[in-house]
Tab-separated table of C-alpha atoms in Angstrom:
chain	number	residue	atom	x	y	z
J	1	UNK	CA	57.919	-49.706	-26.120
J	2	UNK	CA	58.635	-46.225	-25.777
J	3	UNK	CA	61.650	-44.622	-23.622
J	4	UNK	CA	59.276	-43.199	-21.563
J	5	UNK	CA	57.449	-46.435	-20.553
J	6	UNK	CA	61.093	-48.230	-19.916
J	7	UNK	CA	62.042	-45.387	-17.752
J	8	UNK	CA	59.455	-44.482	-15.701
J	9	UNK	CA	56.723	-47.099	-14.031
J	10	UNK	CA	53.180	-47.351	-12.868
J	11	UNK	CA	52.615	-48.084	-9.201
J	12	UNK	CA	49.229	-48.305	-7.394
J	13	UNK	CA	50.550	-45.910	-4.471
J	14	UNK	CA	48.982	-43.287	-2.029
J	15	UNK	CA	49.398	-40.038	-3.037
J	16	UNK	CA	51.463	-39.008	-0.206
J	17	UNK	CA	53.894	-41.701	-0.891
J	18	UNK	CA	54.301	-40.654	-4.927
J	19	UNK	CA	54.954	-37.194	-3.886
J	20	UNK	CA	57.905	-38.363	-1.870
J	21	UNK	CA	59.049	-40.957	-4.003
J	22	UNK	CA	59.164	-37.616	-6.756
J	23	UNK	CA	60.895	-35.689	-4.190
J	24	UNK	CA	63.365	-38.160	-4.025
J	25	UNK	CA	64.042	-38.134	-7.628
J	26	UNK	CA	64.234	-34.314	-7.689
J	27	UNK	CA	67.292	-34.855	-5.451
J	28	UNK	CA	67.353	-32.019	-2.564
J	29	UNK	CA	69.905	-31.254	-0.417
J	30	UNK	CA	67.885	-30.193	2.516
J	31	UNK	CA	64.269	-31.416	3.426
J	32	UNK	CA	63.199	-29.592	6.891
J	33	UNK	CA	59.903	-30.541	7.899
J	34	UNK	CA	57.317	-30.646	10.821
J	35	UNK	CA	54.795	-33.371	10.885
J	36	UNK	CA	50.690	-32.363	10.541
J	37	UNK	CA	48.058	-33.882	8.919
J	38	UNK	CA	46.947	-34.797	6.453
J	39	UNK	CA	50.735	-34.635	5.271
J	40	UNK	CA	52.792	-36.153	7.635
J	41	UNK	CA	52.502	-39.626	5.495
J	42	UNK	CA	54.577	-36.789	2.611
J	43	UNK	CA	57.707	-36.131	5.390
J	44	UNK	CA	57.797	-39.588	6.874
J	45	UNK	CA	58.428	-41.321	3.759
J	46	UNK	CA	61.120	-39.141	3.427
J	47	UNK	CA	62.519	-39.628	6.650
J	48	UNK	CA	62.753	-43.216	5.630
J	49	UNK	CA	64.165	-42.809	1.869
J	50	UNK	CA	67.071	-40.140	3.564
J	51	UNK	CA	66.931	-43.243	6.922
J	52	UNK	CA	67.384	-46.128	4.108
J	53	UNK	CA	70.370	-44.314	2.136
J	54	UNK	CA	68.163	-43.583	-1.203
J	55	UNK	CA	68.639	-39.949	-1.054
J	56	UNK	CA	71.964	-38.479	0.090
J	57	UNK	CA	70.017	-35.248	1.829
J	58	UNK	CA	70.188	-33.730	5.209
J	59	UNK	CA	66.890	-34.444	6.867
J	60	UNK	CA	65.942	-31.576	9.414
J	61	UNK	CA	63.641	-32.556	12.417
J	62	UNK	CA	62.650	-29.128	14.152
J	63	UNK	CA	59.833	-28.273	16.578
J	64	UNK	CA	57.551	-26.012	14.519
J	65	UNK	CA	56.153	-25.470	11.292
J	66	UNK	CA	57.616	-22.018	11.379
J	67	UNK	CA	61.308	-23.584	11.953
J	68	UNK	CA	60.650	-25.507	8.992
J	69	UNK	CA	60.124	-23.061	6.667
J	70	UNK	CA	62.982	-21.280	8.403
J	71	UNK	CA	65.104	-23.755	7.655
J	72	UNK	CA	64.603	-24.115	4.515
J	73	UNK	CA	65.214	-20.356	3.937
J	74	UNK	CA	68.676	-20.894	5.566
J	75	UNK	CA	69.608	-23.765	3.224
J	76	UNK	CA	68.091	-22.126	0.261
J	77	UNK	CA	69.992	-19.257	0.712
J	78	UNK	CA	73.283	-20.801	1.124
J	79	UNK	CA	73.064	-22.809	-1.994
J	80	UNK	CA	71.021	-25.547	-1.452
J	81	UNK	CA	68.102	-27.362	-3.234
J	82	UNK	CA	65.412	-27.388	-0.596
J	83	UNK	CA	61.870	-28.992	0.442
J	84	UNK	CA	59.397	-29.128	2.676
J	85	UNK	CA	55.366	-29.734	3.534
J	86	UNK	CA	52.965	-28.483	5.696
J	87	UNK	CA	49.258	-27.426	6.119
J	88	UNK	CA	46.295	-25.651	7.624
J	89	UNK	CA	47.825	-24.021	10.795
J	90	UNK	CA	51.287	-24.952	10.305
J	91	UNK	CA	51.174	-23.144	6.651
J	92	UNK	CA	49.984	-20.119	8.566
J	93	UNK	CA	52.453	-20.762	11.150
J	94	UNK	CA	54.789	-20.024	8.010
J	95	UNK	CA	53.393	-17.083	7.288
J	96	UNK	CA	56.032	-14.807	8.310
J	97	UNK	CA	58.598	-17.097	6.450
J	98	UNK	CA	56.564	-17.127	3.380
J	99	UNK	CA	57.102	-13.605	2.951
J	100	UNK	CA	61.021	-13.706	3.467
J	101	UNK	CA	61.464	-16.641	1.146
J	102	UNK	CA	59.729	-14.990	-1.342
J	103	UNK	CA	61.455	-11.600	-0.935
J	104	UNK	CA	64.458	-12.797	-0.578
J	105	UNK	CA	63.895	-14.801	-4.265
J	106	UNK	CA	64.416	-18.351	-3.025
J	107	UNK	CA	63.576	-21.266	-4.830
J	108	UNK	CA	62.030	-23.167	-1.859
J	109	UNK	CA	59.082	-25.664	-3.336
J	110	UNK	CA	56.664	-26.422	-0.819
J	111	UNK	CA	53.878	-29.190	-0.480
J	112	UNK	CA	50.665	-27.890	0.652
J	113	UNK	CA	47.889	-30.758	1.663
J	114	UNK	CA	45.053	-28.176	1.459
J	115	UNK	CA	43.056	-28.692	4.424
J	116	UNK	CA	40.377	-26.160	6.116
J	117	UNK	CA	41.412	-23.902	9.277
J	118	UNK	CA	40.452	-23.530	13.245
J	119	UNK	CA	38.294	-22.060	14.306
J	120	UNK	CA	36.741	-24.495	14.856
J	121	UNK	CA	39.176	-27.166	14.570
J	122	UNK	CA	38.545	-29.476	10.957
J	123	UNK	CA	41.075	-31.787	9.636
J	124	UNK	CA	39.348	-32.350	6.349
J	125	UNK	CA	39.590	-30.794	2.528
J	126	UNK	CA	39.272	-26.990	1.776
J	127	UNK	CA	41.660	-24.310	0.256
J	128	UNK	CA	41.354	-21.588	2.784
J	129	UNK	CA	44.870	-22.181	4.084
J	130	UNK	CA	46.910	-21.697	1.039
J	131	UNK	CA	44.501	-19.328	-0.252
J	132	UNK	CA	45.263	-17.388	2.871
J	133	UNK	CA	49.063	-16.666	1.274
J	134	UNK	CA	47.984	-16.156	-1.645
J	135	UNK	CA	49.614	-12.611	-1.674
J	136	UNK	CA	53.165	-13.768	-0.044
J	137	UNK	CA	54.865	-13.738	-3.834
J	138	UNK	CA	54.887	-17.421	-3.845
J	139	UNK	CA	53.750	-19.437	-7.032
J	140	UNK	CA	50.869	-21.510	-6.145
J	141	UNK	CA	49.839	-24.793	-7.940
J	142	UNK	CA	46.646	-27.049	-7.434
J	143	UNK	CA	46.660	-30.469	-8.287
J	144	UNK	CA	43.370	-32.552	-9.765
J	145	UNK	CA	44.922	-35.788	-8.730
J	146	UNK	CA	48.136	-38.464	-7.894
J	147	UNK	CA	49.406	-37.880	-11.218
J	148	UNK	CA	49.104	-34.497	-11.442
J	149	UNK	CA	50.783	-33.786	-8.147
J	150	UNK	CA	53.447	-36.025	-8.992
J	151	UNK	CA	54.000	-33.808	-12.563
J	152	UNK	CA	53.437	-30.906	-10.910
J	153	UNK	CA	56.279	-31.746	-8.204
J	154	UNK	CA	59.240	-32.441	-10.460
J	155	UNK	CA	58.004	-29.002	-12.543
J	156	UNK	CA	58.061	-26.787	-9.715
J	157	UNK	CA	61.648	-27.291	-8.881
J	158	UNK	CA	62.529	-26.926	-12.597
J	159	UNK	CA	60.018	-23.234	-12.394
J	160	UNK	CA	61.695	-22.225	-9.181
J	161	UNK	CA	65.407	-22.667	-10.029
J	162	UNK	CA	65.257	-20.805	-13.738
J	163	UNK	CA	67.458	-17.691	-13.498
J	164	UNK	CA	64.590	-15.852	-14.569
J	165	UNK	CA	61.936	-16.483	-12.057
J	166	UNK	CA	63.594	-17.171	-8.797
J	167	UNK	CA	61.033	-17.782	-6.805
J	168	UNK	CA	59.126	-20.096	-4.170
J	169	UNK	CA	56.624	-22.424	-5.479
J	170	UNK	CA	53.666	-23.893	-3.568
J	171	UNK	CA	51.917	-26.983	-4.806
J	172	UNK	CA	48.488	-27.874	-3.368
J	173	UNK	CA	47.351	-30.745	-3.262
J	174	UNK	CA	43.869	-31.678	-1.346
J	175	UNK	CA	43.973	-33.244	1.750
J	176	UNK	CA	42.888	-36.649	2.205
J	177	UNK	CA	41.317	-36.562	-0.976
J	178	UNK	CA	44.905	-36.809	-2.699
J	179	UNK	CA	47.193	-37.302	0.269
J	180	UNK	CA	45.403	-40.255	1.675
J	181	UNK	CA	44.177	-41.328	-1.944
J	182	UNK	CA	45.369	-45.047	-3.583
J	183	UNK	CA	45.716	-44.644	-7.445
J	184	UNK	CA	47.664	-45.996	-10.153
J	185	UNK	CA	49.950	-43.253	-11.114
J	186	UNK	CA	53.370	-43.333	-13.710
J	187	UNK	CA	56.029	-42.579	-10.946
J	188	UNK	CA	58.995	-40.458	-12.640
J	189	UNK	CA	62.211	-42.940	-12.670
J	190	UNK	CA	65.838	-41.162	-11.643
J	191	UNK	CA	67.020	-41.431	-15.103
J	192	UNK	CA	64.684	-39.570	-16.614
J	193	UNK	CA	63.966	-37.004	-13.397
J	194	UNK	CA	68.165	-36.202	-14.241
J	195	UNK	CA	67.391	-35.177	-17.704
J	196	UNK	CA	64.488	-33.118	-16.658
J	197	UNK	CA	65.906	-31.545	-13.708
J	198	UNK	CA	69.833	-30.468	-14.192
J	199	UNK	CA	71.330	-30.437	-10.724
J	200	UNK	CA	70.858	-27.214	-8.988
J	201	UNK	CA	73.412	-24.297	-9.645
J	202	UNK	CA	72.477	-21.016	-7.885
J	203	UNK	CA	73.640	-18.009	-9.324
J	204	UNK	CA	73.279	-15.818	-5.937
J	205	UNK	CA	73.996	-17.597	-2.405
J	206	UNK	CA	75.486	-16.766	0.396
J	207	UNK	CA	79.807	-17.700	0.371
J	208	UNK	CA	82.263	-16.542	2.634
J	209	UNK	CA	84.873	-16.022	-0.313
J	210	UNK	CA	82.459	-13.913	-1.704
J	211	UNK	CA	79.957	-12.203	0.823
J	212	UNK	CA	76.969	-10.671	0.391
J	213	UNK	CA	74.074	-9.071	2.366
J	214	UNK	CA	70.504	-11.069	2.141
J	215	UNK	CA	66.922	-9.625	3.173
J	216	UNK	CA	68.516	-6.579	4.193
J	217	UNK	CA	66.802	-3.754	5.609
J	218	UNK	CA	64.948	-1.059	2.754
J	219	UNK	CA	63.875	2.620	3.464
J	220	UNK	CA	60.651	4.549	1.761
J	221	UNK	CA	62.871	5.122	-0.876
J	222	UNK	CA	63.789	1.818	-2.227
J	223	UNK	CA	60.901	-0.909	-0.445
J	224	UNK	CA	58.130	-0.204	-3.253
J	225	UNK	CA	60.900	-0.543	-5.953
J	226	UNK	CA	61.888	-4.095	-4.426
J	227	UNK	CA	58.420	-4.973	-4.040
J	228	UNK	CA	57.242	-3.678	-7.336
J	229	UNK	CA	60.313	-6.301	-8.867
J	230	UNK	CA	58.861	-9.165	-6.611
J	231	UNK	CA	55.630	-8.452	-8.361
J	232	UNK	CA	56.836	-8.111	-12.207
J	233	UNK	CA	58.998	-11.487	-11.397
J	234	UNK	CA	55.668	-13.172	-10.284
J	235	UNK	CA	53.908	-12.309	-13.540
J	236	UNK	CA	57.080	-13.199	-15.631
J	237	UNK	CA	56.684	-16.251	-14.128
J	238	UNK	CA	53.876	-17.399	-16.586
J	239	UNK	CA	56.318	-18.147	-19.583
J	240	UNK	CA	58.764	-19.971	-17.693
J	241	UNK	CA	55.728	-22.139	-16.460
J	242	UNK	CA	54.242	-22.418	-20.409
J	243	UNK	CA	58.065	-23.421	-21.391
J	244	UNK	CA	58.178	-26.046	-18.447
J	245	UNK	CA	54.914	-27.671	-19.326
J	246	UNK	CA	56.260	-27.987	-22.932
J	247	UNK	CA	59.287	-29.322	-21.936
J	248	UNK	CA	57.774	-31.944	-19.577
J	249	UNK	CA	55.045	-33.547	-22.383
J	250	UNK	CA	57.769	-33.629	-25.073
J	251	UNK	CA	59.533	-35.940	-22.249
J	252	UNK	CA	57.141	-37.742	-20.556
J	253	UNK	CA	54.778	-37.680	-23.075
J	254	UNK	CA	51.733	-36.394	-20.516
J	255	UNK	CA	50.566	-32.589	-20.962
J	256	UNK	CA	50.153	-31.798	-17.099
J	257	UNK	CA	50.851	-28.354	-16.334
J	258	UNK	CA	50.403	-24.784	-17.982
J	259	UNK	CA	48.318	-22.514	-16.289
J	260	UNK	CA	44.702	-23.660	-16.995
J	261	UNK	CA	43.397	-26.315	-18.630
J	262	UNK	CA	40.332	-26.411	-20.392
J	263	UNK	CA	37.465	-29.312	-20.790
J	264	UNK	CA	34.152	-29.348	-23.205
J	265	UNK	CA	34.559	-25.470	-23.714
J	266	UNK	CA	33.678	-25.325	-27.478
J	267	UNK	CA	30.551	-24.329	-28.253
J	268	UNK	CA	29.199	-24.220	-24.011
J	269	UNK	CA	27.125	-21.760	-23.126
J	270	UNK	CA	28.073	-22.491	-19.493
J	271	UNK	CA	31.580	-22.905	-18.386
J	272	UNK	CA	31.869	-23.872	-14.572
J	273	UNK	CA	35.760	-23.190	-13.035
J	274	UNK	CA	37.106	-24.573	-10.326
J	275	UNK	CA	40.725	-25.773	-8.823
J	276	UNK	CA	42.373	-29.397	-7.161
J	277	UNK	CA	40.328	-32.092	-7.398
J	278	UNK	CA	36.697	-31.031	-7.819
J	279	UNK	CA	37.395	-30.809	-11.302
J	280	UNK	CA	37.522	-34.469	-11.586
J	281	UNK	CA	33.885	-34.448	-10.898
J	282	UNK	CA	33.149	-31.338	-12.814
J	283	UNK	CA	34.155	-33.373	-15.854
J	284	UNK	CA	32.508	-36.198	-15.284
J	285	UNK	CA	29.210	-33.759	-15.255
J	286	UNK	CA	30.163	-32.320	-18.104
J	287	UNK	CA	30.140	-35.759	-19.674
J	288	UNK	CA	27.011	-36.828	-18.261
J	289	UNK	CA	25.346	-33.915	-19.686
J	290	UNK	CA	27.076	-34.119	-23.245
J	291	UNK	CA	25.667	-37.474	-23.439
J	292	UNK	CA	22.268	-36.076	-23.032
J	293	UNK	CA	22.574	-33.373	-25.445
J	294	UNK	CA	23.596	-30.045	-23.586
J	295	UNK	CA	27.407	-28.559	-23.755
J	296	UNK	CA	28.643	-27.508	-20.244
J	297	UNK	CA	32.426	-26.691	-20.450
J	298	UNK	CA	34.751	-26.870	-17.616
J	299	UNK	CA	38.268	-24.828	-16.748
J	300	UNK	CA	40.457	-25.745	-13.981
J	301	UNK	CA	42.640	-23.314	-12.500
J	302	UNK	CA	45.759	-24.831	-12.361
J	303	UNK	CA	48.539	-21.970	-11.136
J	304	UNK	CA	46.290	-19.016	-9.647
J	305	UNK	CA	49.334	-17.112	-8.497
J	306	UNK	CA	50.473	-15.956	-11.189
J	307	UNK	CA	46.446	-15.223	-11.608
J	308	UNK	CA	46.280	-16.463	-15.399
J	309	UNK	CA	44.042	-13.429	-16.108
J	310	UNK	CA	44.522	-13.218	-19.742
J	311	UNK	CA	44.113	-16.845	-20.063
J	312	UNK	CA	40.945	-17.055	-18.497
J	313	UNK	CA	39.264	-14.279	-20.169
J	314	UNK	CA	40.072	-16.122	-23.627
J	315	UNK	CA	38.667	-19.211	-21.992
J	316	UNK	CA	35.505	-17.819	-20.596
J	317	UNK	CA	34.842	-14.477	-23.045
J	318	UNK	CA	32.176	-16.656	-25.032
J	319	UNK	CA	30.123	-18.484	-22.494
J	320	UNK	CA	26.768	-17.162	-21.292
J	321	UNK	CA	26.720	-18.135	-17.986
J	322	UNK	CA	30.178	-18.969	-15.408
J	323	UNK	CA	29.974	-20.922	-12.764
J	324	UNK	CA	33.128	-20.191	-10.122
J	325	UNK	CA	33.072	-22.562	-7.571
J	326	UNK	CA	35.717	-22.383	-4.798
J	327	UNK	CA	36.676	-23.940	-1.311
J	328	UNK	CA	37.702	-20.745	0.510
J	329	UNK	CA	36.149	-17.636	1.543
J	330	UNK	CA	36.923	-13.955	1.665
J	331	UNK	CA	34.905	-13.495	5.307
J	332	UNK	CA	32.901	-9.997	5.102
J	333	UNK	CA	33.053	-10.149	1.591
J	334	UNK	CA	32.877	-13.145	-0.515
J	335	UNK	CA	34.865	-15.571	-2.924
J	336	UNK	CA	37.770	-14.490	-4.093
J	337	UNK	CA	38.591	-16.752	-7.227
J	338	UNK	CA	34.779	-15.152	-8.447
J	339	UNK	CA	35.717	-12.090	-7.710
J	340	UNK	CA	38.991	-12.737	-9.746
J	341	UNK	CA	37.153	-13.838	-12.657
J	342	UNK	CA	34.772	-11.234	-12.538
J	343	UNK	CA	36.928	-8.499	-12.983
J	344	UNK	CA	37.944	-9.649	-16.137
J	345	UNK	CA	35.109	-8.836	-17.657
J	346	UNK	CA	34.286	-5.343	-16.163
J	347	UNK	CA	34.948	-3.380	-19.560
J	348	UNK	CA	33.165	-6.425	-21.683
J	349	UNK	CA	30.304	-4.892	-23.578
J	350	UNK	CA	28.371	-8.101	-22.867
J	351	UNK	CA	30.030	-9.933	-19.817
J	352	UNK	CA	28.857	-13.527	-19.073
J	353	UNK	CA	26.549	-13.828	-16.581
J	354	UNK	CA	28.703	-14.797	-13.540
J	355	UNK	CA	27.820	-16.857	-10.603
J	356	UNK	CA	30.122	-17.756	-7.371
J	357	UNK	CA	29.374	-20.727	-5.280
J	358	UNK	CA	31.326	-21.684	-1.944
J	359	UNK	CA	31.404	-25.613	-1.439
J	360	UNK	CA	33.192	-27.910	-0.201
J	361	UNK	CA	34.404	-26.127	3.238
J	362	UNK	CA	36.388	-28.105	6.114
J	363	UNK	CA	35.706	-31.636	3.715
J	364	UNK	CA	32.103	-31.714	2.766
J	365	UNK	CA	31.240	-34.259	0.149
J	366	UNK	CA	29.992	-32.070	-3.105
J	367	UNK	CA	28.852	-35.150	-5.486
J	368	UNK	CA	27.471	-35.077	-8.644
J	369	UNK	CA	23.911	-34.206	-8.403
J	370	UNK	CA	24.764	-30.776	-6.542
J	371	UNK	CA	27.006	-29.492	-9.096
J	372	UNK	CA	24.255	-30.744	-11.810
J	373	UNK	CA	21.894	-28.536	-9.388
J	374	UNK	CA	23.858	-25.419	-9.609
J	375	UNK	CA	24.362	-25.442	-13.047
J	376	UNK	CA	20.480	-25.629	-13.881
J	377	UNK	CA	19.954	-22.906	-10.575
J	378	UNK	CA	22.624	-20.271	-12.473
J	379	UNK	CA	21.388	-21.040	-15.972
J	380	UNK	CA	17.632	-19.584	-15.099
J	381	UNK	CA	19.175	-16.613	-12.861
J	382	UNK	CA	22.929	-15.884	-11.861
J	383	UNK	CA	23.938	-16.342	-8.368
J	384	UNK	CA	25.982	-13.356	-7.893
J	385	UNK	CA	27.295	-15.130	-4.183
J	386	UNK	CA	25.864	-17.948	-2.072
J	387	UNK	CA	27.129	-20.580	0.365
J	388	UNK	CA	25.852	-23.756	-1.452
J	389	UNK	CA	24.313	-26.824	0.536
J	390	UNK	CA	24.204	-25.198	3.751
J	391	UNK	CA	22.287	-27.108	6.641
J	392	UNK	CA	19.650	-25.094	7.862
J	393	UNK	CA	19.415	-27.607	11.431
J	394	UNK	CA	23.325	-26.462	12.317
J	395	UNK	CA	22.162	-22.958	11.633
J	396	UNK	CA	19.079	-23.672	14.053
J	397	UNK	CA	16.488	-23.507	11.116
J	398	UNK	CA	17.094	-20.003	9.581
J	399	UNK	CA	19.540	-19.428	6.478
């Protein structure tokens, strides 16, 4: 039996719970947190593990989502290895927070349980919230499943910390779909979380014996500089990320990480890309329709902020026909992953033919035979934008 198998252990478990029980294991000093759902099941096991004595952490109960973030900028700045989870209106409720974190290059990781936004109110599965912050200078993560969130966890603190990155990282994670979700999944045991994760040493807090100004104000004549660094850290970003992912599969022995990750792509003349956990099904399509003879490849988007432009292009360069499907929307002017991708390829002599779907919004069910639908609609003429499986009674008979 290997070391990794004797140090870590399979549990059937809810996704929310193996999130925490990683948090745990990642050891913070400060967890500040508001309940919503679908990730309140995240901060209440972790109000139990800090209750129950497994995790010597101070546990911060506040009134608002935008407290909670604002705590955690507080203990992040003064030293301290910090956490917290949120989602739909209560990231957005961040929003202003985001931004400071981020500027002020703290390495606050956050849990988001992607779930749509009001108006009108919906409690289920889309991306539009973290999507939303996309721009804040945070690094942003989506998870396929329990075990990737659970990897993707333990690596973000590691990406966040390195004296060479500095920065806020965001893991997604879809509501209800993974929060709510009961799978067997290798839960990462102390030991080994230790070797992976060194206790947290910050080269620039705040001290009394040795004070020093934070998030101060900037002029015109020094902002763009400051925000022009934010940006080049961001994009720097990418190797630490590649190095992390290394590091983790030489240790745990799993390869779940990197910046995309790529399924069936040899030899498809349509690649479909997507992020969280509709790739699960877009793979087992692309199985379905390898065992009947025809290639479709898949790419998931794993970290889109960094945007792993240089990545994707090599991924997608040879395909005839891409497929972007995505569970947010750019209102008044259309998806913004596909518009992403498609500005890779506007000095390609002969781009792929590139079609953008929108699925999936505020939780509804996109199975099997509508992905298997799209594929064969974009293969006989691209799709340059549509809303897919819209109900044309809701709409009062006109789409």
């Amino acid at each position: 039996m290997s070391s990794v198998s004797i140090l870590s252990k399979m549990k059937v478990i809810e996704g929310s719970k193996a999130i925490a029980e990683t948090v745990k294991v990642c050891r913070p000093h400060v967890i500040s947190a508001y309940p919503i759902t679908p990730q309140t099941h995240i901060v209440e096991e972790l109000s139990k593990i800090v209750a129950d004595g497994e995790l010597k952490a101070e546990y911060i109960k506040v009134e608002s989502e935008h407290s909670a973030a604002s705590g955690c900028l507080g203990a992040s700045a003064a030293g301290a290895r910090t956490y917290t989870a949120t989602t739909s209106q209560g990231l957005l409720l961040m929003a202003e927070v985001l931004y400071n974190i981020a500027g002020m290059r703290l390495p606050v990781v956050l849990t988001c349980a992607n779930r749509a936004v009001s108006a009108p109110l919906n409690i289920w599965n889309d991306h539009q919230d973290s999507i939303s912050v996309r721009d804040t200078g945070w690094i942003q993560f989506y998870a396929e499943d329990n075990q990737e969130a659970v990897d993707m966890t333990i690596q973000a603190f590691k990406i966040a910390e390195n004296p060479a990155v500095r920065l806020p990282v965001m893991v997604g994670i879809d509501g209800f779909l993974i929060t709510h979700t009961v799978e067997p999944v290798e839960l990462i045991s102390q030991d080994m979380a230790d070797k992976f994760l060194p206790p947290y040493k910050p080269q620039i807090y705040l001290d009394v014996k040795k004070p020093i100004s934070m998030g101060n104000f900037a002029d015109p004549g020094s902002y763009m500089e400051i925000r022009y660094s934010l940006h080049k850290a961001v994009e720097g970003s990418k190797k630490i990320i590649r190095d992390v992912t290394k590091e983790f599969e030489q240790m745990f022995g799993r390869f779940s990480g990197d910046l995309i990750e790529t399924y069936n792509i040899e030899n498809a003349q349509t690649i479909i890309v997507g992020m969280g956990s509709i790739v699960s099904t877009l793979k087992e399509v692309s199985d379905d329709m390898k065992a009947r003879g025809k290639n479709l490849g898949v790419v998931k988007v794993r970290c889109h902020r960094p945007f792993p432009d240089e990545e994707l292009y090599n991924a997608l360069k040879n395909a005839d026909n891409l497929i972007v499907l995505e569970k947010a929307i750019s209102l008044g002017q259309g998806g913004i992953l596909g518009t992403e991708i498609r500005s890779l390829f506007m000095e390609m002599e002969n781009p792929p033919r590139i079609s953008n779907f929108i699925v999936g919004l505020g939780g509804r069910d996109i199975p099997k035979s509508a992905i298997e639908k799209i594929v064969l609609r974009a293969e006989k003429s691209p799709v340059p934008f549509e809303f897919f499986g819209l109900n044309p009674e809701v709409l009062g008979g006109e789409i």
